[in-house]
Amino acid sequence: MNAIFNLKRFLLLERYKKQETGKHLFWTAGAILGICFLCMMYDINRGGSYYSQQTQASSIWIYMMWFLCIAPCLLEKSITKDSSTLYLLLPASAFEKFLHLWIKYYLMLPICSILMLSVLKGAFSLTGIEYLQHFGDAITFHEIQKDQILTLCLLQGIFFAGCIAFKQKKLLKAFGVFCLGIMLSIGIIGLLSWCVVSGETQGYWMNSIASFPTYNFPISPATEAVVNFCNYAAPVSFIIGIWVSSYFLLKEKQL
């Protein structure tokens, strides 16, 4: 067990990586600030009367989610011959290196983003400027919709694995894998709809699958089980599977 995880050794790894982690947190805060600025520019470009009724501030949270999903490939530097040698020689196990990445991208960066957005929301409310107050009031954190869970898990999981699997051009390669994954998912859903749904309701079933669990069309128990799995079990299974795969991929590189 000591060879897999040692608390003292892990804390030393965190201490060694603190400068890099600090940079990533700083860049994350800057990215959130940049998203807010771009949303403001969009509002202002649409005219003064527009932002009094509607503002892009209500969509900042989803832009933040997209950034956090691609952050592993965006922030992790490319692996060169010199940097890979130094990284592999670090006195830490593969599990400790994986845990460092997991904590940073699944805990530290999301917390930093939420805190940054909360600070901006409070600061805008105190400015006394009508537009900024309206913009700050419109910044909200919405619950993720059921039809977004699988896509976000697929996006985050692929980019997290991509920062470990790819040495260079991580963002581009991971995006290519994500597009292939989406195409494969659509193909599987289309095949299942063709196999388990009658021809009369097939097109309607395909057009309405995103509205699950609210539907008003004929559906068999087998089809309902498939849709239930796609909406609930598949995201959990995928994200856990990608974590396990990423760990063993990192362990293989370590060896």
XYZ file of N, CA and C in Angstrom:
765
model
N 0.831 -1.209 0.000
C 0.000 0.000 0.000
C 0.862 1.255 0.000
N 1.983 1.193 0.714
C 2.884 2.329 0.791
C 3.492 2.646 -0.560
N 3.652 1.587 -1.406
C 4.208 1.808 -2.739
C 3.207 2.514 -3.645
N 1.899 2.338 -3.378
C 0.868 2.958 -4.191
C 0.591 4.383 -3.718
N 0.420 4.546 -2.407
C 0.116 5.874 -1.887
C 0.784 6.069 -0.538
N 1.494 7.174 -0.430
C 2.112 7.584 0.817
C 1.802 9.068 1.004
N 1.142 9.400 2.116
C 0.680 10.766 2.327
C 1.831 11.768 2.304
N 2.934 11.444 2.955
C 4.072 12.358 3.003
C 4.634 12.586 1.603
N 4.729 11.495 0.850
C 5.247 11.604 -0.512
C 4.287 12.400 -1.403
N 2.985 12.212 -1.189
C 1.989 12.949 -1.971
C 2.043 14.441 -1.651
N 2.221 14.786 -0.365
C 2.328 16.195 0.016
C 3.587 16.831 -0.561
N 4.650 16.056 -0.659
C 5.869 16.571 -1.289
C 5.643 16.815 -2.784
N 4.870 15.918 -3.417
C 4.536 16.116 -4.831
C 3.710 17.391 -5.005
N 2.732 17.607 -4.119
C 1.922 18.819 -4.189
C 2.776 20.066 -3.965
N 3.727 19.945 -3.069
C 4.622 21.078 -2.810
C 5.473 21.378 -4.044
N 5.919 20.320 -4.716
C 6.723 20.500 -5.930
C 5.885 21.116 -7.050
N 4.599 20.748 -7.084
C 3.718 21.193 -8.159
C 2.951 22.478 -7.824
N 3.203 23.068 -6.639
C 2.375 24.196 -6.210
C 2.498 25.398 -7.139
N 3.669 25.646 -7.712
C 3.828 26.782 -8.614
C 3.013 26.568 -9.891
N 3.078 25.348 -10.424
C 2.296 25.027 -11.617
C 0.800 25.100 -11.329
N 0.393 24.556 -10.181
C -1.021 24.608 -9.795
C -1.484 26.044 -9.609
N -0.634 26.873 -8.993
C -0.969 28.286 -8.819
C -1.181 28.986 -10.159
N -0.330 28.671 -11.140
C -0.501 29.255 -12.470
C -1.836 28.837 -13.081
N -2.179 27.565 -12.930
C -3.433 27.069 -13.502
C -4.640 27.716 -12.833
N -4.560 27.926 -11.521
C -5.647 28.608 -10.825
C -5.749 30.064 -11.282
N -4.617 30.700 -11.474
C -4.601 32.087 -11.945
C -5.175 32.179 -13.354
N -4.783 31.253 -14.233
C -5.309 31.258 -15.599
C -6.812 30.960 -15.612
N -7.248 30.100 -14.702
C -8.677 29.795 -14.606
C -9.459 31.036 -14.201
N -8.959 31.763 -13.189
C -9.613 33.008 -12.776
C -9.630 34.009 -13.925
N -8.527 34.070 -14.677
C -8.477 34.965 -15.831
C -9.459 34.556 -16.915
N -9.629 33.247 -17.105
C -10.573 32.761 -18.109
C -12.002 33.134 -17.731
N -12.357 33.002 -16.446
C -13.700 33.381 -15.997
C -13.918 34.880 -16.196
N -12.898 35.673 -15.872
C -12.986 37.121 -16.080
C -13.149 37.440 -17.566
N -12.407 36.714 -18.407
C -12.513 36.924 -19.847
C -13.886 36.556 -20.387
N -14.465 35.472 -19.860
C -15.815 35.078 -20.275
C -16.818 36.167 -19.921
N -16.700 36.713 -18.713
C -17.593 37.812 -18.300
C -17.437 39.015 -19.212
N -16.194 39.365 -19.536
C -15.936 40.523 -20.401
C -16.542 40.313 -21.785
N -16.383 39.113 -22.359
C -16.938 38.834 -23.683
C -18.470 38.877 -23.653
N -19.055 38.381 -22.574
C -20.515 38.441 -22.443
C -20.998 39.887 -22.368
N -20.244 40.727 -21.637
C -20.598 42.149 -21.570
C -20.494 42.804 -22.937
N -19.423 42.496 -23.680
C -19.245 43.072 -25.007
C -20.378 42.655 -25.943
N -20.823 41.407 -25.787
C -21.943 40.936 -26.601
C -23.212 41.707 -26.268
N -23.470 41.913 -24.961
C -24.652 42.667 -24.543
C -24.617 44.101 -25.077
N -23.473 44.744 -24.897
C -23.340 46.146 -25.316
C -23.469 46.267 -26.829
N -22.942 45.285 -27.551
C -23.024 45.301 -29.003
C -24.458 45.169 -29.494
N -25.318 44.534 -28.676
C -26.724 44.386 -29.056
C -27.550 45.627 -28.743
N -26.974 46.586 -28.053
C -27.673 47.844 -27.807
C -28.120 48.000 -26.373
N -28.276 49.259 -25.947
C -28.618 49.560 -24.564
C -29.967 49.030 -24.136
N -30.938 49.000 -25.062
C -32.261 48.528 -24.685
C -32.307 47.017 -24.543
N -31.323 46.342 -25.131
C -31.342 44.877 -25.124
C -31.047 44.317 -23.740
N -29.991 44.863 -23.086
C -29.585 44.253 -21.822
C -30.563 44.515 -20.686
N -31.463 45.475 -20.883
C -32.456 45.699 -19.835
C -33.473 44.564 -19.768
N -33.608 43.807 -20.855
C -34.547 42.700 -20.887
C -33.840 41.351 -20.781
N -32.671 41.217 -21.381
C -31.980 39.935 -21.447
C -30.485 40.174 -21.474
N -29.725 39.245 -20.900
C -28.275 39.392 -20.856
C -27.600 38.039 -20.936
N -26.399 38.035 -21.477
C -25.629 36.799 -21.579
C -25.107 36.328 -20.224
N -25.289 37.128 -19.186
C -24.816 36.727 -17.857
C -25.470 35.431 -17.392
N -26.693 35.187 -17.831
C -27.386 33.964 -17.419
C -26.782 32.716 -18.041
N -25.935 32.884 -19.071
C -25.308 31.747 -19.746
C -23.849 31.550 -19.341
N -23.346 32.410 -18.443
C -21.930 32.317 -18.074
C -21.607 30.969 -17.458
N -22.538 30.424 -16.674
C -22.252 29.162 -15.986
C -21.976 28.039 -16.967
N -22.704 27.991 -18.099
C -22.483 26.913 -19.062
C -21.176 27.127 -19.814
N -20.823 28.412 -20.088
C -19.516 28.689 -20.691
C -18.399 28.257 -19.736
N -18.615 28.484 -18.435
C -17.645 28.066 -17.428
C -17.506 26.538 -17.414
N -18.627 25.825 -17.556
C -18.593 24.372 -17.600
C -17.802 23.876 -18.796
N -17.988 24.505 -19.950
C -17.231 24.107 -21.135
C -15.739 24.321 -20.917
N -15.387 25.448 -20.327
C -13.971 25.698 -20.057
C -13.391 24.644 -19.118
N -14.118 24.316 -18.038
C -13.624 23.326 -17.089
C -13.492 21.954 -17.731
N -14.353 21.654 -18.700
C -14.276 20.362 -19.382
C -12.997 20.246 -20.220
N -12.628 21.314 -20.914
C -11.449 21.247 -21.786
C -10.173 21.674 -21.072
N -10.292 22.116 -19.807
C -9.131 22.644 -19.073
C -7.943 21.694 -19.007
N -8.129 20.369 -18.802
C -6.953 19.492 -18.720
C -6.044 19.583 -19.935
N -6.627 19.571 -21.134
C -5.808 19.656 -22.343
C -5.363 21.085 -22.630
N -6.115 22.048 -22.131
C -5.782 23.450 -22.380
C -4.653 23.928 -21.479
N -4.613 23.461 -20.239
C -3.650 23.967 -19.258
C -2.400 23.107 -19.128
N -2.539 21.796 -19.283
C -1.375 20.932 -19.144
C -0.430 21.140 -20.325
N 0.834 21.382 -20.027
C 1.799 21.661 -21.087
C 2.134 20.394 -21.865
N 2.548 20.581 -23.108
C 2.919 19.452 -23.953
C 4.144 18.745 -23.386
N 4.198 17.451 -23.609
C 5.291 16.642 -23.060
C 6.418 16.562 -24.073
N 7.572 17.085 -23.704
C 8.768 16.973 -24.525
C 9.680 15.903 -23.944
N 10.765 15.646 -24.623
C 11.699 14.619 -24.154
C 12.269 14.976 -22.792
N 12.623 16.253 -22.594
C 13.193 16.676 -21.318
C 12.159 16.681 -20.205
N 10.977 17.240 -20.486
C 9.962 17.330 -19.438
C 9.413 15.959 -19.068
N 9.288 15.057 -20.032
C 8.776 13.715 -19.725
C 9.759 12.939 -18.868
N 11.051 13.101 -19.145
C 12.066 12.411 -18.340
C 12.025 12.898 -16.900
N 11.944 14.214 -16.719
C 11.882 14.779 -15.367
C 10.619 14.327 -14.648
N 9.495 14.282 -15.368
C 8.221 13.895 -14.760
C 8.252 12.435 -14.325
N 8.806 11.563 -15.157
C 8.846 10.136 -14.829
C 9.799 9.843 -13.677
N 10.809 10.703 -13.488
C 11.784 10.481 -12.424
C 11.340 11.054 -11.077
N 10.192 11.726 -11.046
C 9.706 12.260 -9.769
C 9.461 11.111 -8.782
N 9.892 11.265 -7.530
C 9.710 10.194 -6.529
C 8.269 10.115 -6.036
N 7.368 9.755 -6.940
C 5.950 9.620 -6.598
C 5.370 8.492 -7.443
N 4.394 7.807 -6.893
C 3.770 6.704 -7.610
C 2.815 7.222 -8.674
N 2.416 6.338 -9.578
C 1.476 6.718 -10.623
C 0.139 7.139 -10.018
N -0.282 6.478 -8.949
C -1.554 6.832 -8.313
C -1.490 8.233 -7.712
N -0.359 8.598 -7.121
C -0.212 9.934 -6.538
C -0.212 11.010 -7.610
N 0.407 10.737 -8.757
C 0.380 11.694 -9.860
C -1.026 11.822 -10.438
N -1.724 10.687 -10.532
C -3.095 10.718 -11.016
C -3.993 11.474 -10.041
N -3.809 11.241 -8.748
C -4.615 11.917 -7.735
C -4.379 13.424 -7.765
N -3.138 13.826 -8.041
C -2.832 15.254 -8.163
C -3.646 15.885 -9.292
N -3.686 15.218 -10.441
C -4.463 15.731 -11.570
C -5.962 15.725 -11.255
N -6.430 14.639 -10.619
C -7.860 14.503 -10.312
C -8.307 15.619 -9.372
N -7.550 15.871 -8.322
C -7.905 16.912 -7.354
C -7.897 18.294 -8.020
N -6.910 18.515 -8.878
C -6.792 19.833 -9.506
C -7.956 20.122 -10.451
N -8.309 19.144 -11.293
C -9.298 19.414 -12.331
C -10.734 19.096 -11.918
N -10.924 18.319 -10.860
C -12.283 17.999 -10.425
C -12.670 18.708 -9.130
N -11.696 19.284 -8.425
C -12.011 19.978 -7.185
C -11.511 21.426 -7.187
N -10.195 21.613 -7.372
C -9.609 22.936 -7.200
C -10.082 23.928 -8.255
N -10.039 23.546 -9.541
C -10.440 24.474 -10.591
C -11.933 24.797 -10.551
N -12.827 23.804 -10.337
C -14.243 24.162 -10.197
C -14.523 25.084 -9.010
N -13.879 24.824 -7.859
C -14.082 25.685 -6.689
C -13.569 27.094 -6.979
N -12.399 27.184 -7.619
C -11.844 28.492 -7.982
C -12.788 29.239 -8.919
N -13.368 28.527 -9.878
C -14.274 29.163 -10.835
C -15.534 29.680 -10.152
N -16.107 28.874 -9.261
C -17.322 29.285 -8.555
C -17.043 30.494 -7.664
N -15.909 30.473 -6.955
C -15.554 31.596 -6.097
C -15.319 32.864 -6.915
N -14.639 32.718 -8.056
C -14.363 33.877 -8.904
C -15.655 34.477 -9.436
N -16.560 33.608 -9.861
C -17.837 34.097 -10.385
C -18.675 34.742 -9.281
N -18.601 34.205 -8.068
C -19.333 34.787 -6.938
C -18.771 36.154 -6.568
N -17.438 36.282 -6.597
C -16.804 37.576 -6.308
C -17.205 38.612 -7.352
N -17.191 38.216 -8.627
C -17.584 39.145 -9.686
C -19.041 39.554 -9.544
N -19.894 38.607 -9.211
C -21.315 38.901 -9.013
C -21.510 39.935 -7.905
N -20.792 39.735 -6.772
C -20.884 40.692 -5.676
C -20.305 42.040 -6.031
N -19.171 42.047 -6.754
C -18.531 43.307 -7.126
C -19.413 44.116 -8.072
N -20.045 43.430 -9.036
C -20.925 44.135 -9.967
C -22.120 44.751 -9.242
N -22.624 44.050 -8.238
C -23.788 44.543 -7.503
C -23.471 45.785 -6.685
N -22.185 45.988 -6.351
C -21.786 47.120 -5.507
C -21.300 48.322 -6.308
N -21.244 48.204 -7.642
C -20.678 49.295 -8.442
C -21.572 50.527 -8.506
N -22.894 50.333 -8.396
C -23.812 51.452 -8.552
C -24.143 51.765 -9.993
N -23.547 51.028 -10.938
C -23.835 51.203 -12.367
C -24.985 50.273 -12.739
N -26.014 50.825 -13.368
C -27.252 50.074 -13.623
C -26.988 48.799 -14.415
N -26.218 48.917 -15.492
C -25.984 47.725 -16.320
C -25.214 46.657 -15.552
N -24.142 47.055 -14.843
C -23.336 46.080 -14.111
C -24.149 45.425 -12.989
N -25.019 46.189 -12.343
C -25.876 45.609 -11.318
C -26.835 44.591 -11.928
N -27.397 44.947 -13.073
C -28.286 44.019 -13.773
C -27.519 42.772 -14.210
N -26.298 42.968 -14.706
C -25.455 41.856 -15.145
C -25.130 40.943 -13.964
N -24.766 41.525 -12.816
C -24.445 40.730 -11.641
C -25.638 39.953 -11.113
N -26.805 40.590 -11.121
C -28.016 39.908 -10.651
C -28.377 38.730 -11.548
N -28.035 38.828 -12.845
C -28.397 37.778 -13.802
C -27.446 36.588 -13.760
N -26.296 36.730 -13.084
C -25.365 35.604 -12.970
C -25.937 34.608 -11.979
N -26.294 33.439 -12.468
C -26.889 32.405 -11.623
C -26.258 31.062 -11.942
N -26.364 30.132 -11.007
C -25.876 28.767 -11.196
C -27.095 27.853 -11.340
N -27.296 27.350 -12.543
C -28.445 26.495 -12.808
C -28.053 25.026 -12.653
N -29.056 24.206 -12.371
C -28.819 22.768 -12.343
C -28.574 22.264 -13.763
N -27.672 21.269 -13.873
C -27.408 20.682 -15.176
C -28.612 19.838 -15.588
N -29.101 20.053 -16.793
C -30.244 19.295 -17.285
C -29.853 17.845 -17.564
N -30.835 16.953 -17.467
C -30.571 15.526 -17.652
C -30.011 15.224 -19.033
N -30.459 15.951 -20.050
C -29.981 15.683 -21.398
C -28.585 16.266 -21.643
N -28.019 16.995 -20.654
C -26.666 17.536 -20.783
C -25.626 16.700 -20.048
N -26.083 15.814 -19.157
C -25.154 15.080 -18.297
C -24.218 14.208 -19.119
N -24.777 13.406 -20.039
C -23.955 12.489 -20.819
C -22.940 13.248 -21.670
N -23.368 14.343 -22.305
C -22.461 15.118 -23.154
C -21.321 15.726 -22.341
N -21.647 16.311 -21.176
C -20.612 16.919 -20.336
C -19.644 15.866 -19.788
N -20.177 14.706 -19.381
C -19.309 13.624 -18.898
C -18.398 13.128 -20.010
N -18.960 12.981 -21.220
C -18.161 12.549 -22.364
C -17.079 13.567 -22.681
N -17.448 14.848 -22.679
C -16.496 15.913 -22.985
C -15.382 15.983 -21.941
N -15.761 16.026 -20.661
C -14.756 16.156 -19.603
C -13.875 14.924 -19.525
N -14.489 13.738 -19.640
C -13.714 12.505 -19.543
C -12.691 12.365 -20.650
N -13.087 12.678 -21.878
C -12.171 12.554 -23.017
C -11.023 13.543 -22.903
N -11.307 14.773 -22.498
C -10.236 15.764 -22.386
C -9.329 15.466 -21.190
N -9.883 14.876 -20.124
C -9.056 14.493 -18.979
C -8.107 13.361 -19.370
N -8.631 12.356 -20.074
C -7.779 11.261 -20.538
C -6.797 11.751 -21.596
N -7.242 12.731 -22.403
C -6.380 13.241 -23.461
C -5.146 13.948 -22.948
N -5.250 14.612 -21.788
C -4.080 15.306 -21.233
C -3.013 14.319 -20.780
N -3.415 13.050 -20.549
C -2.470 12.000 -20.176
C -2.003 11.226 -21.400
N -2.924 10.971 -22.327
C -2.627 10.094 -23.462
C -1.784 10.778 -24.533
N -2.050 12.044 -24.810
C -1.387 12.724 -25.926
C -0.204 13.555 -25.427
N 0.856 13.543 -26.188
C 2.051 14.304 -25.813
C 1.972 15.747 -26.312
N 1.491 15.922 -27.529
C 1.429 17.248 -28.129
C 0.075 17.438 -28.807
N -0.301 18.698 -29.040
C -1.584 19.052 -29.658
C -2.732 18.340 -28.944
N -2.705 18.408 -27.614
C -3.678 17.675 -26.805
C -5.101 18.145 -27.066
N -5.292 19.462 -27.139
C -6.624 20.017 -27.302
C -7.238 19.588 -28.631
N -6.470 19.662 -29.695
C -6.964 19.312 -31.021
C -7.267 17.823 -31.125
N -6.355 16.995 -30.623
C -6.555 15.546 -30.711
C -7.727 15.094 -29.845
N -7.838 15.652 -28.642
C -8.942 15.275 -27.766
C -10.279 15.715 -28.359
N -10.295 16.881 -29.012
C -11.529 17.339 -29.654
C -11.926 16.394 -30.792
N -10.933 15.888 -31.526
C -11.220 14.923 -32.580
C -11.816 13.643 -32.026
N -11.271 13.166 -30.905
C -11.808 11.970 -30.261
C -13.231 12.227 -29.764
N -13.470 13.431 -29.233
C -14.809 13.783 -28.755
C -15.822 13.763 -29.901
N -15.450 14.312 -31.049
C -16.352 14.298 -32.202
C -16.650 12.878 -32.647
N -15.638 12.023 -32.653
C -15.851 10.622 -33.003
C -16.763 9.943 -31.994
N -16.590 10.290 -30.699
C -17.443 9.720 -29.660
C -18.900 10.125 -29.826
N -19.136 11.412 -30.184
C -20.496 11.882 -30.416
C -21.114 11.163 -31.606
N -20.334 11.005 -32.683
C -20.836 10.311 -33.865
C -21.160 8.858 -33.541
N -20.306 8.220 -32.741
C -20.556 6.834 -32.346
C -21.807 6.726 -31.488
N -21.981 7.681 -30.553
C -23.170 7.675 -29.690
C -24.443 7.841 -30.505
N -24.428 8.767 -31.471
C -25.602 8.969 -32.330
C -25.879 7.714 -33.148
N -24.800 7.071 -33.623
C -24.968 5.839 -34.389
C -25.583 4.729 -33.562
N -25.139 4.593 -32.304
C -25.684 3.549 -31.424
C -27.152 3.815 -31.124
N -27.487 5.102 -30.832
C -28.886 5.449 -30.558
C -29.753 5.180 -31.778
N -29.229 5.533 -32.964
C -29.988 5.266 -34.183
C -30.197 3.782 -34.420
N -29.168 2.985 -34.145
C -29.285 1.534 -34.320
C -30.287 0.938 -33.343
N -30.228 1.406 -32.090
C -31.171 0.902 -31.090
C -32.603 1.290 -31.444
N -32.791 2.517 -31.922
C -34.143 2.953 -32.280
C -34.678 2.138 -33.450
N -33.789 1.761 -34.345
C -34.211 0.962 -35.501
C -34.546 -0.464 -35.098
N -33.819 -0.972 -34.069
C -34.004 -2.365 -33.664
C -35.193 -2.560 -32.728
N -35.387 -1.622 -31.767
C -36.372 -1.867 -30.710
C -37.635 -1.055 -30.842
N -37.703 -0.112 -31.800
C -38.894 0.721 -31.950
C -39.583 0.378 -33.261
N -40.881 0.327 -33.236
C -41.635 0.017 -34.442
C -41.465 1.118 -35.471
N -41.637 0.764 -36.730
C -41.410 1.713 -37.812
C -42.304 2.918 -37.761
N -43.529 2.770 -37.223
C -44.460 3.885 -37.192
C -44.022 4.992 -36.253
N -43.339 4.624 -35.166
C -42.953 5.631 -34.165
C -41.451 5.882 -34.121
N -40.703 5.267 -35.037
C -39.241 5.363 -34.986
C -38.752 6.806 -35.094
N -39.227 7.547 -36.125
C -38.774 8.921 -36.296
C -39.178 9.809 -35.142
N -40.392 9.626 -34.653
C -40.853 10.430 -33.520
C -40.062 10.123 -32.265
N -39.694 8.853 -32.082
C -38.893 8.449 -30.916
C -37.522 9.097 -30.965
N -36.909 9.108 -32.152
C -35.585 9.713 -32.305
C -35.642 11.218 -32.063
N -36.687 11.870 -32.546
C -36.800 13.322 -32.382
C -37.082 13.717 -30.945
N -37.667 12.809 -30.161
C -38.100 13.152 -28.812
C -37.245 12.552 -27.707
N -36.178 11.828 -28.049
C -35.391 11.143 -27.018
C -34.749 12.137 -26.056
N -34.421 13.345 -26.554
C -33.782 14.334 -25.686
C -34.720 14.860 -24.613
N -36.031 14.678 -24.828
C -36.993 15.191 -23.858
C -37.256 14.217 -22.717
N -36.608 13.037 -22.729
C -36.817 12.065 -21.655
C -36.450 12.709 -20.313
N -37.174 12.442 -19.199
C -38.183 11.396 -19.034
C -39.615 11.831 -19.342
N -39.836 12.999 -19.963
C -41.188 13.404 -20.321
C -41.436 13.022 -21.774
N -42.284 12.036 -21.996
C -42.580 11.620 -23.353
C -44.037 11.166 -23.417
N -44.601 11.214 -24.614
C -45.994 10.838 -24.800
C -46.164 9.975 -26.050
N -45.206 9.082 -26.263
C -45.257 8.210 -27.418
C -45.096 6.766 -26.958
N -45.521 5.811 -27.781
C -45.439 4.392 -27.383
C -44.002 3.969 -27.138
N -43.779 3.262 -26.038
C -42.431 2.825 -25.701
C -42.516 1.501 -24.952
N -41.703 0.558 -25.359
C -41.712 -0.764 -24.749
C -40.849 -0.768 -23.497
N -41.020 -1.761 -22.614
C -40.157 -1.841 -21.424
C -38.677 -1.936 -21.766
N -38.350 -2.670 -22.839
C -36.941 -2.787 -23.245
C -36.383 -1.439 -23.682
N -37.183 -0.693 -24.432
C -36.748 0.631 -24.884
C -36.582 1.585 -23.709
N -37.525 1.530 -22.755
C -37.440 2.393 -21.578
C -36.195 2.093 -20.764
N -35.820 0.798 -20.687
C -34.600 0.424 -19.975
C -33.369 0.993 -20.662
N -33.357 0.955 -22.001
C -32.231 1.500 -22.759
C -32.113 3.003 -22.538
N -33.259 3.729 -22.614
C -33.246 5.179 -22.428
C -32.837 5.540 -21.010
N -33.328 4.767 -20.028
C -32.920 4.988 -18.635
C -31.416 4.844 -18.473
N -30.852 3.819 -19.086
C -29.408 3.594 -18.996
C -28.643 4.748 -19.636
N -29.086 5.197 -20.802
C -28.394 6.283 -21.510
C -28.424 7.586 -20.714
N -29.498 7.826 -19.978
C -29.643 9.088 -19.263
C -29.036 9.086 -17.876
N -28.918 7.910 -17.256
C -28.474 7.876 -15.864
C -27.225 7.016 -15.657
N -27.298 5.740 -16.034
C -26.188 4.822 -15.753
C -24.995 5.052 -16.668
N -25.254 5.384 -17.938
C -24.153 5.557 -18.889
C -23.177 6.654 -18.480
N -23.644 7.870 -18.069
C -22.678 8.892 -17.655
C -21.815 8.465 -16.474
N -22.438 7.821 -15.481
C -21.681 7.370 -14.306
C -20.675 6.297 -14.711
N -21.119 5.333 -15.521
C -20.234 4.251 -15.958
C -19.076 4.799 -16.780
N -19.382 5.774 -17.648
C -18.339 6.318 -18.504
C -17.298 7.085 -17.696
N -17.761 7.946 -16.783
C -16.815 8.797 -16.064
C -15.926 7.971 -15.143
N -16.495 6.922 -14.504
C -15.676 6.042 -13.662
C -14.712 5.244 -14.532
N -15.207 4.771 -15.670
C -14.339 4.024 -16.578
C -13.187 4.853 -17.107
N -13.446 6.136 -17.391
C -12.384 6.992 -17.923
C -11.348 7.300 -16.851
N -11.792 7.405 -15.585
C -10.828 7.607 -14.500
C -9.916 6.395 -14.360
N -10.502 5.210 -14.368
C -9.715 3.975 -14.232
C -8.765 3.823 -15.419
N -9.279 4.089 -16.622
C -8.437 3.974 -17.812
C -7.289 4.987 -17.783
N -7.582 6.199 -17.333
C -6.542 7.229 -17.262
C -5.461 6.846 -16.266
N -5.875 6.258 -15.149
C -4.891 5.842 -14.148
C -3.960 4.777 -14.713
N -4.516 3.752 -15.354
C -3.672 2.689 -15.895
C -2.834 3.177 -17.073
N -3.349 4.157 -17.821
C -2.552 4.744 -18.895
C -1.354 5.495 -18.319
N -1.580 6.238 -17.247
C -0.487 6.954 -16.597
C 0.504 5.968 -15.975
N -0.027 4.878 -15.399
C 0.842 3.869 -14.805
C 1.701 3.203 -15.862
N 1.115 2.955 -17.029
C 1.888 2.342 -18.125
C 3.001 3.265 -18.577
N 2.724 4.559 -18.660
C 3.770 5.514 -19.045
C 4.855 5.589 -17.973
N 4.428 5.476 -16.710
C 5.383 5.506 -15.602
C 6.361 4.343 -15.704
N 5.822 3.173 -16.082
C 6.688 2.001 -16.213
C 7.585 2.106 -17.432
